[in-house]
Coordinates of C-alpha atoms in Angstrom, one line a residue:
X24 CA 3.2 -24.2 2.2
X25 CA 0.5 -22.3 0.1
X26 CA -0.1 -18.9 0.8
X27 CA -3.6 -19.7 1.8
X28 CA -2.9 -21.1 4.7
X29 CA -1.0 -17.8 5.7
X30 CA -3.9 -15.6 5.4
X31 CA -7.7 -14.9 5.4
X32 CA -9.9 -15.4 2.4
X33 CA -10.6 -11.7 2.7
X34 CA -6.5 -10.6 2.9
X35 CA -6.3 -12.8 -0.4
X36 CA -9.3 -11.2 -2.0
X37 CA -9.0 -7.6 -1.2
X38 CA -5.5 -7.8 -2.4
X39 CA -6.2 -9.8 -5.7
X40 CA -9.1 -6.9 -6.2
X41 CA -7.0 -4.2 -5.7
X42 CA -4.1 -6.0 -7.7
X43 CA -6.8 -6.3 -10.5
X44 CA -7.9 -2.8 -10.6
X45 CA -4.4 -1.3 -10.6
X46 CA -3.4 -3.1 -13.3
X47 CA -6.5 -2.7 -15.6
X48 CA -6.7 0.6 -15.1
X49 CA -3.0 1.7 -17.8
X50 CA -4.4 -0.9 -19.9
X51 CA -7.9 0.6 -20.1
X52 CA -7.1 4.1 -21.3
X53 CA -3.5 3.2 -23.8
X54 CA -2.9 6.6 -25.9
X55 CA 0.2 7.5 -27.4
X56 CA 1.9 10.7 -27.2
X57 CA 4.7 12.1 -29.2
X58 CA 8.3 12.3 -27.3
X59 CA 8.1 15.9 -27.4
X60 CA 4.5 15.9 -25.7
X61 CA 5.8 13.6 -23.0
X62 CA 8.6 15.3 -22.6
X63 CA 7.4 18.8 -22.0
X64 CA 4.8 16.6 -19.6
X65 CA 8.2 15.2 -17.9
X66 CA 9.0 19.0 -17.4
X67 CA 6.3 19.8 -16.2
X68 CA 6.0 17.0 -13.5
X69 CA 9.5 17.6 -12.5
X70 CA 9.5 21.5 -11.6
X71 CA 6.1 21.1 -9.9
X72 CA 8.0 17.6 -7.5
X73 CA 4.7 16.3 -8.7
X74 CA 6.5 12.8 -8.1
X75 CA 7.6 13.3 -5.1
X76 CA 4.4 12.9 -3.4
X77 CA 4.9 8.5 -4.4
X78 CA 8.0 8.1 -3.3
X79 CA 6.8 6.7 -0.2
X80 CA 4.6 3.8 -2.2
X81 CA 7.1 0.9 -1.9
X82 CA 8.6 1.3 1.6
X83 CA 5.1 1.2 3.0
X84 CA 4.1 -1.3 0.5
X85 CA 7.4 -3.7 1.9
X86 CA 6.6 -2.6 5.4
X87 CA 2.5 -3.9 4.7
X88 CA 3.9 -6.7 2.9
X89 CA 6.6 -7.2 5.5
X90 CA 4.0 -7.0 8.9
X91 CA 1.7 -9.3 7.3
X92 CA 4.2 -12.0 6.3
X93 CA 6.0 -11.2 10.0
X94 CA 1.8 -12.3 11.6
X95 CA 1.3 -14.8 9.7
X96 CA 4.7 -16.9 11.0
X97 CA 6.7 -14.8 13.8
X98 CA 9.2 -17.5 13.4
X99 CA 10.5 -16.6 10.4
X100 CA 11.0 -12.9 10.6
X101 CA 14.5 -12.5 9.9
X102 CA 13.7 -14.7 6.6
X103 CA 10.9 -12.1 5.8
X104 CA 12.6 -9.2 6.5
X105 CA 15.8 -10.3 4.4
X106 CA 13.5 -11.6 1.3
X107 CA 10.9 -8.4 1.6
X108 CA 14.1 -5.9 1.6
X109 CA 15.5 -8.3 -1.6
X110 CA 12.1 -7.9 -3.2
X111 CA 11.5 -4.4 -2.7
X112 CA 14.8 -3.6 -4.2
X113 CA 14.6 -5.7 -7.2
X114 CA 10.9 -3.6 -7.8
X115 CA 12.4 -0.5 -7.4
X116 CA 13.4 0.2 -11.0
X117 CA 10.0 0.0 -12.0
X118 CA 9.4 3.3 -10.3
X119 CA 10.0 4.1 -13.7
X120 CA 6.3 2.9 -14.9
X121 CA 4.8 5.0 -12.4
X122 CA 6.3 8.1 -13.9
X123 CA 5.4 7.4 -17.2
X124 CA 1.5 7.1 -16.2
X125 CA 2.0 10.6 -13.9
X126 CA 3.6 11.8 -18.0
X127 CA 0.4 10.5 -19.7
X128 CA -1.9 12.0 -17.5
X129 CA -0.6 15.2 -17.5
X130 CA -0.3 14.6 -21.8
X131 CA -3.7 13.8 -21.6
X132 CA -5.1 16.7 -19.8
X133 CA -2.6 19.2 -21.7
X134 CA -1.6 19.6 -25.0
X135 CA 2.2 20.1 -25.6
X136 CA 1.9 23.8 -26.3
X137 CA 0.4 24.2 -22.9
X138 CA 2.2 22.0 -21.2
X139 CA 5.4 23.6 -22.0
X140 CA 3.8 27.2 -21.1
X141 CA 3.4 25.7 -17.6
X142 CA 7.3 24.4 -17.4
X143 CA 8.4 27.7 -18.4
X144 CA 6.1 29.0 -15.8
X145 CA 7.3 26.7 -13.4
X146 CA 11.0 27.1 -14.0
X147 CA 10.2 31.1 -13.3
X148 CA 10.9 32.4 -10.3
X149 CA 7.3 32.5 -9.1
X150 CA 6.9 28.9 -10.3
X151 CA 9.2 27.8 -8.3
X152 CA 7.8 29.9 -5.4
X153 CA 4.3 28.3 -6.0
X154 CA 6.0 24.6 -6.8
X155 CA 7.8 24.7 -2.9
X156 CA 4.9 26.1 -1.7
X157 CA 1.5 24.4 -3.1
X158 CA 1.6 21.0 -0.4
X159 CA 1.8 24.1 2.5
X160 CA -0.3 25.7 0.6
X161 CA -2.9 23.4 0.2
X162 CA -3.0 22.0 3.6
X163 CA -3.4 25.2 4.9
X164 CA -6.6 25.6 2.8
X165 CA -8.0 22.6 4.2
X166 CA -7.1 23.6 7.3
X167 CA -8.8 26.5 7.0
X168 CA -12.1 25.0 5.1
X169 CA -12.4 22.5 8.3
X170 CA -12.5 25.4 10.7
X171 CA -14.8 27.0 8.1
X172 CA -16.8 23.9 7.9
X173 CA -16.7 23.4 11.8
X174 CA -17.8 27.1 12.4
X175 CA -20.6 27.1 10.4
X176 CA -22.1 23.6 11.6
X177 CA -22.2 25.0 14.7
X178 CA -23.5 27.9 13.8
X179 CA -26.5 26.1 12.0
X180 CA -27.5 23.3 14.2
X181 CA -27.8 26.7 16.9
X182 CA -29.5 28.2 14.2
X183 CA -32.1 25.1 13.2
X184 CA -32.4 24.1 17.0
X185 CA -33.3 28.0 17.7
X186 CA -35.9 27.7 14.9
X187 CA -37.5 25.0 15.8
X188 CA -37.7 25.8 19.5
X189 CA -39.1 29.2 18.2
X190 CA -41.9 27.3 15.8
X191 CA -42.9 24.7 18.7
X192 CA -43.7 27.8 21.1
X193 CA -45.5 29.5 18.4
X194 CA -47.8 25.9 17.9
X195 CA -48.4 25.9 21.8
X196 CA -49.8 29.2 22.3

């Protein structure tokens, strides 16, 4: 049975565009580094967890994959689950590709002398402190730059509305 029948013209084409665009995207933009740049990259990557933050990528892409296969024919979910676990776990070595872009973006925006200034920094004491911290960190700030945000909406539609109220009694008199 063709997969066609399983799914929705859209499901097919979203997925063949998004397929597309990740893999043009490495292709696009090939520069080579030296070993030592990509290593002190590697460094840096791996005392800030920079990785860490894709590790969820193909559980949810197996559970996605898994749902919409489970949809599409309830009566064979045992057979997807079994062949989306198998296919999942025969992908997971190429984890390894995905760390070599996160590598060559950092090489790309650093040269190596920097980039190994910022693994010594990170392997510092405060590095480390700023490494555990930064996802806290910055979801704090955006915490606090919503409530910011929030505050001062309020405050100018009070504001705009008090003007205008202010300028219409001003027109009537």
């Amino acid at each position: 049975m063709k997969l066609k029948h399983f799914f929705p013209k859209g499901a097919l084409l979203g997925a063949s565009m998004v397929a597309a665009g990740l893999s043009a995207g490495p292709l696009m933009a090939q520069e080579t580094f030296s070993d030592s740049h990509l290593a002190a990259a590697r460094s840096v990557v791996q005392a800030t967890k920079g990785l860490t933050t894709f590790d969820d990528i193909l559980p949810l892409l197996a559970e996605q994959t898994r749902t919409l296969f489970i949809q599409a024919d309830p009566s064979r979910t045992e057979e997807v689950v079994e062949v989306t676990t198998d296919v999942a776990l025969a992908l997971a070595p190429r984890r390894a590709e995905l760390n070599q872009l996160v590598y060559e973006v950092w090489a790309r925006r650093f040269t190596e002398e920097e980039l190994n200034q910022l693994a010594e920094f990170y392997q510092s004491p405060l590095g480390t402190k700023l490494a555990e911290n930064g996802p806290t960190l910055t979801a704090l700030a955006i915490g606090a730059a919503r409530q910011w945000q929030d505050t001062i909406s309020t405050e100018m539609v009070s504001r705009v509305r008090e003007e205008l109220d202010n300028r219409a009694q001003g027109g009537q008199q």
